[in-house]
XYZ file of C-alpha atoms in Angstrom:
784
model
C -2.791 29.167 -36.624
C -2.117 26.438 -39.229
C 1.510 25.439 -39.601
C 3.482 26.863 -42.496
C 5.182 24.671 -45.065
C 8.534 25.517 -43.473
C 7.308 24.503 -40.019
C 5.984 21.197 -41.350
C 9.322 20.567 -43.087
C 11.226 21.263 -39.872
C 9.048 18.919 -37.815
C 9.364 16.233 -40.482
C 13.156 16.583 -40.534
C 13.328 16.218 -36.761
C 11.101 13.142 -36.938
C 13.310 11.625 -39.650
C 16.375 12.220 -37.513
C 14.767 10.546 -34.501
C 13.698 7.588 -36.636
C 17.186 7.269 -38.091
C 18.756 7.275 -34.634
C 16.215 4.713 -33.464
C 16.952 2.270 -36.274
C 20.673 2.860 -35.907
C 20.578 1.822 -32.250
C 18.938 -1.474 -33.133
C 21.213 -2.437 -36.021
C 24.503 -0.508 -36.201
C 27.787 -0.791 -34.363
C 29.927 1.055 -36.957
C 29.457 3.487 -39.846
C 26.896 5.625 -37.946
C 26.591 8.275 -40.693
C 26.513 5.898 -43.676
C 29.574 7.492 -45.263
C 30.118 4.258 -47.155
C 27.939 1.257 -48.053
C 27.014 -1.002 -45.181
C 28.971 -4.192 -44.564
C 28.358 -7.119 -42.250
C 30.987 -5.675 -39.910
C 28.808 -2.603 -39.368
C 25.960 -4.705 -37.963
C 25.602 -5.841 -34.370
C 26.059 -9.593 -33.919
C 22.958 -9.774 -31.731
C 19.916 -7.929 -33.022
C 17.826 -6.947 -30.021
C 15.361 -4.135 -30.128
C 11.820 -3.124 -30.942
C 11.072 -0.917 -33.895
C 7.301 -1.307 -34.252
C 6.286 1.365 -31.743
C 9.249 3.696 -32.199
C 8.087 5.907 -35.124
C 4.860 6.659 -33.249
C 6.796 7.610 -30.097
C 9.049 9.878 -32.142
C 6.028 11.424 -33.834
C 4.413 12.278 -30.499
C 7.687 13.540 -29.036
C 8.441 16.055 -31.787
C 4.893 17.437 -31.683
C 4.942 17.777 -27.905
C 8.189 19.714 -28.289
C 6.373 22.161 -30.546
C 3.654 22.629 -27.928
C 6.229 23.155 -25.163
C 7.983 25.877 -27.118
C 4.780 27.570 -28.202
C 3.157 27.576 -24.729
C 6.171 27.453 -22.374
C 4.851 24.351 -20.602
C 6.557 22.169 -18.013
C 6.019 18.704 -19.438
C 6.980 15.232 -18.220
C 6.507 12.485 -20.807
C 5.726 8.947 -19.681
C 5.777 6.141 -22.208
C 4.080 2.786 -21.837
C 5.137 0.826 -24.938
C 7.466 -1.728 -23.414
C 10.571 -1.600 -25.595
C 10.244 1.880 -27.004
C 13.569 3.079 -25.624
C 15.188 3.581 -29.063
C 12.739 6.413 -29.748
C 13.057 8.128 -26.371
C 16.837 7.759 -26.396
C 16.973 9.215 -29.905
C 15.149 12.318 -28.763
C 17.325 12.782 -25.679
C 20.329 12.643 -28.001
C 18.851 15.268 -30.311
C 17.960 17.511 -27.358
C 21.513 17.296 -26.028
C 20.471 16.037 -22.623
C 21.992 12.626 -23.220
C 25.417 14.146 -23.786
C 25.001 16.313 -20.695
C 24.168 13.245 -18.622
C 26.798 11.000 -20.217
C 29.718 13.255 -21.358
C 31.469 10.361 -23.128
C 28.679 10.346 -25.729
C 28.744 13.687 -27.511
C 26.811 14.895 -30.551
C 29.445 13.857 -33.067
C 30.368 10.815 -35.138
C 32.297 9.125 -32.320
C 29.478 9.836 -29.907
C 26.949 8.408 -32.340
C 29.019 5.255 -32.687
C 29.055 4.753 -28.917
C 25.382 5.674 -28.722
C 24.481 3.006 -31.256
C 26.766 0.315 -29.929
C 25.672 0.494 -26.272
C 22.035 -0.306 -27.052
C 21.113 -3.897 -26.103
C 24.820 -4.562 -25.717
C 26.577 -6.382 -22.859
C 27.138 -3.836 -20.071
C 25.315 -1.295 -22.190
C 21.697 -0.223 -21.831
C 18.433 -2.169 -22.151
C 15.811 -1.796 -24.851
C 13.223 -0.252 -22.520
C 13.133 3.088 -20.729
C 15.047 2.100 -17.625
C 16.441 4.415 -14.952
C 19.471 5.242 -17.107
C 17.281 7.169 -19.598
C 17.116 10.902 -18.855
C 13.545 12.034 -18.362
C 12.194 8.592 -17.524
C 10.349 7.724 -14.323
C 8.698 4.629 -15.743
C 10.384 1.246 -16.126
C 9.174 0.093 -19.522
C 10.012 -3.591 -19.419
C 6.751 -4.670 -17.810
C 3.582 -3.246 -19.280
C 0.705 -1.634 -17.443
C 2.042 1.082 -15.190
C 2.480 4.151 -17.376
C -0.875 5.857 -16.864
C -1.084 5.256 -13.120
C 2.444 6.683 -12.774
C 1.372 9.696 -14.799
C -1.464 10.455 -12.409
C 0.792 9.913 -9.411
C 3.216 12.437 -10.887
C 0.422 14.955 -11.473
C -1.006 14.946 -7.924
C -0.042 18.199 -6.180
C 1.834 19.371 -9.296
C -0.574 22.000 -10.679
C 1.911 23.422 -13.196
C 2.991 20.066 -14.608
C 1.579 18.523 -17.792
C 2.059 14.753 -18.026
C 1.412 13.303 -21.488
C 1.329 9.532 -21.270
C 1.712 7.337 -24.340
C -0.263 4.135 -23.781
C 0.517 1.323 -26.192
C -2.486 -0.647 -27.364
C -0.848 -3.849 -26.132
C -0.291 -2.273 -22.722
C -3.908 -1.128 -22.704
C -4.970 -4.757 -22.313
C -3.244 -5.174 -18.921
C -5.242 -5.096 -15.702
C -3.495 -2.156 -14.082
C -3.726 0.022 -17.183
C -7.378 -0.850 -17.738
C -8.133 0.354 -14.199
C -5.904 3.419 -14.505
C -8.394 5.198 -16.774
C -10.482 5.805 -13.624
C -7.717 7.930 -12.106
C -9.365 11.005 -13.611
C -12.009 10.722 -10.849
C -9.296 11.695 -8.352
C -7.552 14.529 -10.214
C -8.312 18.014 -8.920
C -8.205 20.540 -11.809
C -7.038 23.314 -9.459
C -4.473 21.720 -7.148
C -3.198 18.886 -9.355
C -1.467 18.787 -12.710
C -2.766 17.695 -16.103
C -2.564 14.180 -17.489
C -2.981 13.750 -21.237
C -3.448 10.072 -22.125
C -2.338 9.293 -25.682
C -3.609 5.890 -26.761
C -1.307 4.794 -29.575
C -3.069 2.241 -31.741
C -0.756 0.586 -34.230
C -2.801 -2.564 -34.265
C -0.549 -5.346 -33.023
C 1.279 -6.858 -30.103
C 4.134 -9.334 -30.600
C 2.097 -11.723 -32.737
C -1.557 -10.802 -32.349
C -3.901 -7.911 -33.063
C -4.816 -5.676 -30.158
C -8.328 -5.462 -28.784
C -8.788 -1.687 -28.855
C -7.449 -1.401 -32.401
C -10.065 -3.832 -33.715
C -13.261 -2.350 -32.298
C -15.243 0.239 -34.292
C -14.142 3.847 -33.862
C -17.546 4.876 -32.519
C -17.446 2.127 -29.903
C -13.907 3.132 -28.944
C -14.874 6.777 -28.474
C -17.954 5.781 -26.474
C -15.726 3.701 -24.221
C -13.559 6.676 -23.348
C -16.477 9.042 -23.003
C -17.839 6.513 -20.530
C -14.567 6.697 -18.649
C -15.077 10.459 -18.426
C -12.744 11.707 -21.164
C -13.196 13.807 -24.278
C -11.512 11.782 -27.046
C -9.683 13.390 -29.959
C -8.439 11.274 -32.879
C -5.507 11.578 -35.287
C -5.246 8.819 -37.903
C -3.275 8.226 -41.081
C 0.043 7.224 -42.648
C 1.026 10.133 -44.915
C 3.656 12.022 -42.886
C 2.914 15.505 -44.220
C -0.838 15.126 -43.664
C -0.289 13.536 -40.260
C 2.043 16.307 -39.078
C -0.601 18.911 -39.924
C -3.400 16.886 -38.282
C -1.365 16.280 -35.150
C -0.369 19.909 -34.728
C -3.934 21.143 -35.179
C -5.349 18.510 -32.821
C -2.814 19.174 -30.082
C -3.575 22.889 -30.313
C -7.262 22.133 -29.799
C -6.468 19.787 -26.903
C -4.312 22.309 -25.074
C -6.864 25.063 -25.641
C -9.371 22.665 -24.068
C -7.045 22.052 -21.085
C -6.555 25.794 -20.615
C -10.320 26.302 -20.575
C -10.825 23.481 -18.049
C -8.324 24.937 -15.646
C -9.726 28.441 -15.992
C -13.266 27.208 -15.314
C -12.116 25.174 -12.333
C -10.302 28.136 -10.798
C -13.507 30.189 -10.873
C -15.668 27.743 -8.897
C -15.539 25.822 -5.644
C -15.684 22.981 -5.348
C -14.452 22.448 -8.897
C -16.554 20.107 -10.988
C -14.871 17.044 -12.444
C -14.121 17.900 -16.085
C -14.089 15.560 -19.045
C -10.335 15.825 -19.598
C -9.139 15.396 -23.193
C -7.337 12.277 -24.375
C -5.852 11.497 -27.781
C -6.350 8.393 -29.902
C -3.451 8.146 -32.357
C -3.628 5.545 -35.143
C -0.481 4.911 -37.177
C 0.832 1.820 -38.979
C 2.936 -0.674 -37.051
C 6.540 -0.179 -38.154
C 5.694 3.108 -39.849
C 8.456 4.224 -42.313
C 10.130 0.807 -42.084
C 10.468 -1.780 -44.896
C 7.081 -2.428 -46.427
C 7.874 -5.902 -47.813
C 10.534 -8.402 -46.690
C 10.953 -11.832 -48.306
C 7.683 -11.345 -50.131
C 5.678 -10.695 -46.950
C 4.200 -7.422 -45.765
C 6.025 -6.008 -42.734
C 4.963 -2.374 -42.305
C 1.473 -2.288 -40.891
C 1.661 -5.841 -39.536
C 2.852 -7.678 -36.454
C 6.043 -8.635 -38.310
C 7.458 -5.175 -37.669
C 7.141 -5.543 -33.909
C 10.723 -6.364 -32.974
C 13.493 -6.615 -35.598
C 11.920 -6.379 -39.070
C 15.151 -7.519 -40.742
C 16.602 -10.314 -38.636
C 19.055 -11.869 -41.107
C 21.108 -8.782 -41.933
C 24.446 -10.458 -41.163
C 23.712 -13.596 -43.168
C 21.373 -12.454 -45.963
C 22.730 -9.900 -48.493
C 19.202 -8.945 -49.533
C 18.355 -8.009 -45.939
C 21.555 -5.965 -45.693
C 20.572 -4.079 -48.840
C 17.071 -3.482 -47.491
C 18.523 -2.149 -44.243
C 20.771 0.292 -46.080
C 17.880 1.499 -48.229
C 15.794 1.892 -45.081
C 18.426 3.932 -43.244
C 19.221 6.090 -46.287
C 15.497 6.818 -46.764
C 15.746 9.134 -43.759
C 18.472 11.143 -45.628
C 20.976 11.368 -42.786
C 23.284 13.519 -44.929
C 20.672 16.290 -44.580
C 20.331 15.791 -40.833
C 23.955 15.605 -39.617
C 26.967 17.663 -40.634
C 30.388 16.265 -41.530
C 31.337 16.036 -37.855
C 28.244 14.026 -37.063
C 26.475 16.798 -35.187
C 22.759 17.402 -35.859
C 22.386 20.366 -38.191
C 21.400 23.718 -36.604
C 17.865 23.452 -37.987
C 17.296 20.380 -35.796
C 19.051 21.762 -32.725
C 16.869 24.859 -32.842
C 13.638 22.862 -32.941
C 14.040 21.318 -29.498
C 13.110 23.264 -26.336
C 15.958 24.629 -24.244
C 17.048 24.081 -20.658
C 14.560 22.608 -18.222
C 11.773 22.867 -20.790
C 13.204 19.762 -22.460
C 11.131 16.762 -21.411
C 14.269 14.715 -20.864
C 15.482 17.053 -18.130
C 12.203 18.124 -16.584
C 12.999 18.492 -12.858
C 10.162 16.137 -11.940
C 11.900 13.335 -13.855
C 14.665 13.315 -11.232
C 12.477 13.691 -8.173
C 15.317 13.655 -5.680
C 16.334 17.076 -6.995
C 12.984 18.461 -5.834
C 12.637 16.465 -2.612
C 12.053 18.462 0.548
C 12.332 16.638 3.895
C 9.055 16.155 5.701
C 8.390 18.304 8.726
C 7.788 15.587 11.291
C 6.334 15.857 14.782
C 8.251 14.263 17.638
C 6.940 10.706 17.643
C 7.767 10.479 21.352
C 4.864 12.830 22.037
C 2.466 10.030 21.054
C 3.996 7.418 23.334
C 1.861 4.976 25.254
C 2.771 5.168 28.941
C 4.423 1.929 30.007
C 6.228 1.666 33.328
C 5.749 -2.099 33.547
C 5.120 -4.436 30.582
C 1.394 -5.020 30.032
C 0.447 -2.815 32.991
C -1.567 -0.318 30.939
C -4.744 -0.940 28.988
C -4.419 -2.604 25.622
C -4.211 -0.188 22.686
C -4.336 -0.453 18.915
C -0.805 0.203 17.696
C -2.025 1.429 14.313
C -4.507 3.773 16.057
C -1.555 5.382 17.843
C 0.352 5.616 14.564
C -2.735 7.235 13.007
C -2.490 10.061 15.546
C 1.111 10.614 14.493
C 0.280 10.492 10.757
C -2.562 12.975 11.314
C -0.005 15.504 12.493
C 2.441 14.651 9.732
C -0.314 15.757 7.370
C -0.928 18.935 9.382
C 2.754 19.840 9.607
C 3.186 19.506 5.847
C -0.121 20.991 4.706
C 1.587 24.033 3.209
C 4.133 21.966 1.310
C 1.509 19.618 -0.149
C 4.092 16.853 -0.405
C 2.691 13.999 1.692
C -0.212 11.672 0.976
C -1.604 8.437 2.354
C -2.694 5.750 -0.102
C -4.820 2.710 0.561
C -7.506 0.445 -0.919
C -10.562 1.508 1.109
C -8.838 0.454 4.347
C -7.539 3.568 6.105
C -10.244 3.427 8.762
C -10.347 -0.356 8.766
C -6.660 -0.367 9.661
C -7.413 2.099 12.506
C -5.724 5.098 10.885
C -8.991 7.058 10.844
C -7.666 9.915 12.973
C -5.933 11.255 9.854
C -9.390 12.473 8.813
C -9.125 15.069 11.570
C -6.468 16.694 9.390
C -7.687 15.945 5.874
C -10.535 14.351 3.947
C -10.126 11.800 1.186
C -9.744 13.277 -2.279
C -12.815 12.602 -4.402
C -13.801 14.396 -7.598
C -17.014 12.474 -8.195
C -20.579 13.062 -7.102
C -21.086 13.834 -3.407
C -24.172 12.763 -1.452
C -25.423 14.130 1.891
C -24.557 10.853 3.633
C -20.889 10.970 2.550
C -18.192 11.525 5.128
C -14.566 12.569 4.825
C -14.799 13.196 1.081
C -13.756 16.421 -0.629
C -12.270 17.705 -3.862
C -8.953 18.393 -2.143
C -7.720 15.771 0.329
C -4.452 14.181 1.345
C -5.771 10.602 1.447
C -6.345 8.637 -1.746
C -8.489 5.532 -1.460
C -9.667 3.308 -4.271
C -10.405 -0.397 -4.141
C -7.458 -1.252 -6.339
C -4.112 -2.049 -4.783
C -2.623 -1.557 -8.254
C -3.753 2.062 -8.462
C -2.603 2.803 -4.920
C 0.839 1.350 -5.624
C 1.201 3.085 -8.988
C -0.031 6.464 -7.743
C 2.382 6.293 -4.830
C 5.293 5.322 -7.076
C 4.581 8.242 -9.420
C 4.260 10.567 -6.428
C 7.563 9.435 -4.907
C 9.464 9.388 -8.189
C 8.623 13.054 -8.755
C 9.939 14.194 -5.388
C 7.214 13.768 -2.771
C 6.495 11.494 0.215
C 3.820 8.899 0.845
C 2.566 5.984 2.931
C 0.663 2.876 1.834
C -1.660 1.016 4.218
C -3.091 -2.327 3.137
C -4.426 -5.661 4.331
C -1.551 -8.113 4.546
C -3.071 -10.911 2.473
C -4.001 -8.666 -0.451
C -0.790 -6.736 -0.878
C 0.223 -9.718 -3.053
C -1.870 -8.131 -5.795
C 0.992 -5.713 -6.461
C 3.852 -8.223 -6.215
C 5.049 -7.505 -9.733
C 4.743 -3.735 -9.335
C 6.863 -3.992 -6.184
C 9.426 -5.989 -8.188
C 9.776 -3.274 -10.794
C 10.070 -0.456 -8.256
C 12.732 -2.407 -6.348
C 14.682 -2.888 -9.578
C 14.320 0.790 -10.391
C 15.712 1.823 -7.001
C 18.615 -0.590 -7.337
C 19.458 0.801 -10.765
C 19.216 4.391 -9.494
C 21.748 3.680 -6.759
C 24.268 2.987 -9.534
C 23.533 6.310 -11.308
C 25.094 9.272 -9.463
C 22.911 11.761 -11.322
C 19.735 10.114 -9.960
C 19.180 11.806 -6.606
C 17.663 9.787 -3.725
C 13.890 9.846 -3.397
C 11.660 9.187 -0.406
C 11.262 5.530 0.473
C 8.133 3.573 -0.356
C 6.718 2.466 2.984
C 4.050 -0.210 3.429
C 2.055 -0.737 6.593
C 0.428 -4.167 6.458
C -2.252 -4.620 9.059
C -5.374 -6.779 9.352
C -2.741 -9.461 9.298
C -2.723 -13.244 9.187
C -3.086 -13.799 12.944
C -6.187 -11.630 13.438
C -8.797 -12.542 10.859
C -11.458 -13.609 13.329
C -14.408 -13.315 10.951
C -12.765 -13.219 7.516
C -10.980 -16.536 7.584
C -8.625 -18.295 5.221
C -9.071 -15.890 2.299
C -7.496 -13.113 4.405
C -4.666 -15.198 5.859
C -1.298 -15.090 4.090
C 1.979 -13.492 5.243
C 3.810 -14.398 2.030
C 4.639 -10.828 1.025
C 7.435 -11.043 3.598
C 9.083 -13.776 1.523
C 8.663 -11.694 -1.608
C 10.383 -8.667 -0.075
C 13.095 -10.747 1.573
C 14.117 -12.098 -1.850
C 14.935 -8.661 -3.232
C 18.148 -6.666 -3.282
C 19.556 -6.055 0.186
C 20.499 -2.467 -0.586
C 16.840 -1.668 -1.260
C 14.555 -3.629 1.115
C 13.839 -3.376 4.858
C 11.368 -5.447 6.940
C 10.160 -4.424 10.412
C 8.054 -6.207 13.042
C 7.359 -3.668 15.812
C 6.026 -5.666 18.799
C 3.960 -2.834 20.278
C 2.656 0.702 19.715
C 5.768 2.527 20.933
C 7.997 0.469 18.655
C 5.632 1.124 15.746
C 5.951 4.879 16.329
C 9.739 4.642 16.314
C 9.815 2.471 13.179
C 7.237 4.619 11.375
C 9.180 7.819 12.004
C 12.403 6.163 10.850
C 10.810 4.945 7.608
C 9.370 8.370 6.744
C 12.857 9.851 7.101
C 14.557 7.200 4.960
C 15.524 7.455 1.297
C 15.694 5.026 -1.631
C 14.314 2.040 0.281
C 11.222 -0.086 0.279
C 10.138 -0.426 3.904
C 7.750 -3.161 4.968
C 6.121 -2.686 8.381
C 3.763 -5.322 9.753
C 1.657 -4.411 12.769
C -1.735 -5.459 14.042
C -4.681 -3.125 14.415
C -6.424 -4.892 17.301
C -5.957 -3.716 20.902
C -2.761 -5.262 22.247
C -0.262 -5.002 25.080
C 2.535 -2.449 25.378
C 5.842 -3.919 26.543
C 8.398 -1.106 26.295
C 8.383 2.539 27.288
C 9.408 4.970 24.580
C 13.083 5.193 25.493
C 13.310 1.419 25.575
C 11.422 1.179 22.273
C 13.757 3.619 20.510
C 16.818 1.796 21.768
C 15.390 -1.586 20.816
C 14.351 -0.457 17.315
C 17.719 1.190 16.737
C 19.524 -2.036 17.580
C 17.022 -4.067 15.569
C 16.948 -6.975 17.986
C 17.890 -7.636 21.560
C 17.574 -9.634 24.739
C 14.620 -8.709 26.901
C 16.121 -9.364 30.318
C 12.812 -8.699 32.050
C 11.193 -11.529 30.107
C 14.064 -13.969 30.599
C 14.466 -16.388 33.493
C 18.246 -16.060 33.577
C 20.644 -13.124 33.567
C 21.812 -11.848 30.159
C 25.363 -13.029 30.758
C 24.216 -16.418 32.044
C 24.186 -19.399 29.697
C 20.548 -20.283 28.952
C 19.066 -23.728 28.541
C 16.957 -22.440 25.674
C 16.572 -19.201 23.714
C 12.992 -18.174 23.013
C 12.939 -15.689 20.123
C 10.118 -13.901 18.365
C 9.357 -11.467 15.530
C 5.891 -9.965 15.149
C 3.270 -8.646 17.562
C 1.207 -11.833 18.000
C 4.314 -14.066 18.035
C 5.775 -11.776 20.722
C 2.689 -12.134 22.877
C 2.624 -15.913 22.424
C 6.332 -16.213 23.185
C 5.952 -14.127 26.347
C 2.969 -16.236 27.348
C 5.084 -19.346 26.700
C 7.530 -18.099 29.344
C 4.693 -17.917 31.857
C 3.557 -21.414 30.862
C 7.071 -22.785 31.330
C 7.229 -21.365 34.841
C 4.681 -24.031 35.699
C 5.666 -26.808 33.309
C 9.453 -26.561 33.725
C 10.271 -24.011 36.451
C 13.986 -24.805 36.469
C 14.417 -24.017 32.773
C 16.759 -21.095 32.099
C 15.206 -19.046 29.274
C 16.760 -16.163 27.366
C 14.082 -14.083 25.630
C 15.000 -12.345 22.356
C 12.790 -10.010 20.343
C 13.501 -9.085 16.712
C 12.190 -5.842 15.170
C 14.428 -5.606 12.104
C 14.250 -8.966 10.362
C 17.433 -8.436 8.364
C 19.563 -8.271 11.504
C 19.431 -12.085 11.320
C 21.347 -12.086 8.055
C 25.129 -11.785 7.907
C 26.599 -8.324 7.195
C 27.920 -9.602 3.875
C 24.368 -10.377 2.761
C 22.549 -7.349 4.180
C 23.840 -4.049 5.613
C 21.571 -4.450 8.659
C 22.992 -7.874 9.492
C 24.839 -7.964 12.798
C 28.327 -9.446 12.942
C 28.913 -13.004 14.098
C 30.311 -11.965 17.453
C 27.190 -10.027 18.435
C 24.913 -12.606 16.863
C 26.467 -15.327 18.965
C 26.340 -13.125 22.035
C 22.551 -13.149 21.620
C 22.103 -16.582 20.040
C 24.932 -18.642 21.542
C 26.139 -21.675 19.661
C 25.219 -24.307 22.256
C 21.648 -23.361 23.179
C 18.622 -24.480 21.137
C 16.607 -21.610 19.700
C 12.824 -21.824 19.522
C 11.426 -18.954 17.487
C 7.901 -17.658 16.948
C 7.779 -15.869 13.604
C 4.975 -13.882 11.981
C 5.435 -15.402 8.511
C 6.538 -18.605 6.843
C 9.374 -20.302 8.797
C 11.526 -20.761 5.704
C 12.236 -17.014 5.640
C 14.156 -17.223 8.920
C 16.059 -20.312 7.809
C 17.008 -18.549 4.576
C 18.294 -15.484 6.406
C 20.294 -17.441 8.998
C 21.720 -20.210 6.831
C 25.230 -18.726 6.948
C 25.232 -18.472 10.751
C 27.294 -21.119 12.507
C 24.384 -22.037 14.769
C 21.787 -22.131 12.009
C 20.929 -25.738 12.824
C 19.884 -24.647 16.326
C 16.931 -22.629 14.991
C 13.516 -24.286 15.336
C 11.046 -21.843 13.814
C 7.294 -21.773 14.346
C 5.309 -19.692 11.888
C 2.459 -19.784 9.425
C 2.011 -23.317 8.088
C -0.773 -22.574 5.604
C -3.485 -23.590 8.072
C -6.347 -21.136 8.295
C -10.057 -20.760 8.774
C -12.652 -18.503 10.375
C -11.869 -18.981 14.037
C -10.739 -17.277 17.244
C -7.396 -15.445 17.434
C -5.792 -18.040 19.689
C -7.136 -20.989 17.738
C -5.450 -19.563 14.656
C -2.094 -19.808 16.448
C -2.948 -23.333 17.592
C -3.716 -24.449 14.044
C -0.232 -23.312 12.994
C 1.550 -24.483 16.173
C 2.764 -21.011 17.053
C 0.686 -20.845 20.246
C 2.238 -20.494 23.713
C 1.688 -24.127 24.632
C 3.315 -25.476 21.472
C 6.250 -23.084 21.923
C 6.648 -24.221 25.524
C 6.536 -27.856 24.462
C 9.289 -27.303 21.898
C 11.461 -25.541 24.478
C 11.253 -28.634 26.642
C 11.758 -30.938 23.658
C 15.145 -29.398 22.840
C 16.317 -28.228 26.269
C 14.943 -30.856 28.690
C 14.333 -33.997 26.640
C 14.025 -36.073 29.804
C 10.874 -34.106 30.703
C 9.397 -34.163 27.211
C 6.902 -37.014 27.707
C 5.506 -35.441 30.858
C 5.144 -32.008 29.268
C 3.717 -33.453 26.073
C 0.858 -34.858 28.144
C 0.256 -31.439 29.686
C 0.275 -29.926 26.213
C -2.210 -32.497 24.923
C -4.569 -31.834 27.809
C -4.390 -28.088 27.256
C -5.078 -28.449 23.542
C -8.114 -30.595 24.265
C -9.373 -28.086 26.830
C -8.918 -25.265 24.329
C -10.754 -26.983 21.482
C -13.712 -27.946 23.684
C -13.990 -24.405 25.043
C -13.822 -22.728 21.644
C -16.385 -25.101 20.152
C -18.746 -24.466 23.070
C -18.328 -20.729 23.630
C -17.098 -19.340 20.292
C -14.290 -17.444 21.995
C -10.937 -18.179 23.592
C -10.467 -19.469 27.144
C -10.311 -16.724 29.798
C -6.719 -17.644 30.707
C -5.778 -16.922 27.084
C -8.118 -14.026 26.415
C -7.194 -12.180 29.622
C -3.503 -13.065 29.720
C -1.055 -10.420 30.911
C 2.631 -10.577 31.612
C 3.531 -11.009 35.261
C 7.051 -10.875 36.625
C-alpha cells in the first residue's frame, strides 16, 4: 500500500537526522546540538571526510529499515562508496548499536560530542567503513570489492538478504565490473539474495562517472545483458523520492519473493533475472547549492569537504551553520541530546538492525569444521624416496574431498579457484561435490550442477572476494591457484590482511576462519608454459605484512602437506600461504615424522646429513620448498663424490617465519635454538623456493646472518625442462654443491668448479638434443 503522509514524514525526519549526524562528524568538535551560533572553536582543525555520497547512503539505509520492519527480513548491508562511513556511522548511532558496541558514546549530548570528534581524528576512526564500524564486513578505503563480498556473504545463507550499494565511481573498477557476473553462481534455493543498488550521483573526485553519462536505455540494456531486472528511482525532491523509493522497494521485494517461491517448486532451479536498483540522486544532495559563486550540489565539488575554509572564512562558517540548521536538529534531538522517540521507533529492533546482523560478525556464527584424520591419507614411507612418486596436491585432494563430505550437512565449507581445481590435481573433490553453476548445461558438461561446493570462475578477483565474504560471515573456505597469477589479487590480499589486523584490536570482533591459499603449478614446474607462468613473488608480498596475521608454509612432501593443510583449516584470523607442487614427487618423511617436523617448523634431517646432529659441520645445507628440497638432497649425493670428506648438516624449513626472530614474528625461534641448528661458524648454503632477498630480510637480525648464501629464483625463465629451470637460476644440485665447496673447502674450489662446468655442459647438450633431462637427474632417488 502507498505510504501515508505521516509515514513519509517519519522517514524524512530519520533521513534528516542521519544527514545531520553525517555532516556533524565531518565538521564539528563542539556544540553538537547547535544550542548557540557556531564559532571557529567548534570546528575541527583538520577537515577530513566525504559528504558527496553520504545523503544517498542515508536515503537507502532508512528505506531498507522500513522493508526490514515490514517483512521481518534478516539483512546485511554492504556499501561500496569509499569514504561513506559518516552515513553508516550515523545510522548505527540512531539505531543504538554504536552505543552498545562502544559504551563511552551514548545517545546524549556528551556522546554526540565524542561521536563527532573521533571521526578522522588522531587515534579516532577513519572516514571509510573499517572493521570498527558495527555491521560492516567490507573495508571501504579501496574501491571494487563490495559486490563480490555481498555474493560471498550470500552463498549458503538462504535466509539472508544482502543489499549492496555500489558507487558509480567504484563501478569503474575491474573487480566490480566482473562482480556483476556473480549472479550466474547464486542458487535461488540454497543461497541468499543479493540486491545490487547502483548509486549514480554522477561524479568521482574530479570527473564524471561513466555509467552516469550513458543513456538510461543503454544502461538498462547493460544490466539486462548481465542477467538482472533493473528498477530505477531518480529525482531530487525528498518527498517525491521517498514515495518513489518505498514503492519501488516494495515491488523489488515482491519480485524476490516470487523468484524464491518459483525456484523452490522446481529442480534444478532456473537462473532468475534477479532485480537490481539504479538510484540517481544529486552529488552532495541537501548540501550547500552554491559556494563562492560556484555550484556545489550536483557537481564534483561536493565530493569531499564542500566548505573547506570554515575556520578561516566567515562566509563559509555561516554557510555551514545554515546547512546544519536546515536539518532542524531541534526537532530531532531532545534537550539531553537523545534522538526523539519518533526516530527511535522507526529503526528495527534487536538483531533485525543491519548494524548488528549476526552475519556482520561472522565469528559469532562460526562452527568448527568436522575434519577427517589427515593421518588416514598418509603416503607410506619407511625409507626416504623408497615409494613411488606421488602428487602431493592429489593426496591433499583426497583429504579435501572428505572435508566436504563431513561438512555436507553444515554447508559451511567451499573450495574456490580460477578454473584450476583439476589442473592443480584436486579433482578428487568432485567425488563429493560438483561445481556450482547456474547457467546453461550441455550434455558434454561434467561436474556442474546448480548446487555444488566448488566455485570456479576464471577471475582470481572473484574467487578472492567470494571467499572473503564467505569467511567474514562465519564459514570456511580454501583457495587454490597458480602461483604466478595469484598476484592479480595482491591488493585484495592487502585489504583483508589489514582488516584482520584491525579486528584483532577489537574484542567484540570474534575470530573467523583463516583464509588459506594453496599455490601450485609453481615457478619450478612450468615445463610447457614458460616465463609467463614463472614468478614466486607473492611470497615477498605476504612476508611484508603484519606478523600477527600472515603464515607461509613450504611442505616438502605429501605427508607434510597433509599436516600443514589440516593445521591451516583449523586456524583462525590468519592468512595462510601454502606452496606445494602438483607433479609426482618423492616422499621423505613418514606421517609421524611429518607431523613432528611441521609442528617444529624447521629441523635437522639427520638421515640426510653426513655428520651427527651434535657434530660441528663444515657446511649447513638448508632448503625451503619441494623442488629446492629435492635439489638440496641431490646436492648431498653429488658432494659424496666431489668432496666426500665434507661434513654436511641438512636442514629443512617448512614454516618460513621460524627464520625470523621471536620479536618480529610469533613463529620465530629463539636465538639459542636458531644457533643450535644454524651455528655461528659454519657457512649456510640455502635453496629457497622464492626470491633470495626474502630469506635475507627474515634473518637480518640473526647474529650469523652474513653466513647465509641463498639460492632462489633470479628472474630467469623460459619454456624448458624442470631441471634446466633450476640450472638457469643456479638452484640446481650441482650449483648448490659448488657453493658448499666454495665456502667450506676453498682449497678444493678450482677442482670442483671444473667438475661443475663439465656437468653443466653435459646437461645443456643433453637437453638440447633430447628435449628432456639427463637420466641421472630425471631418475634420481635418495640413497643412504
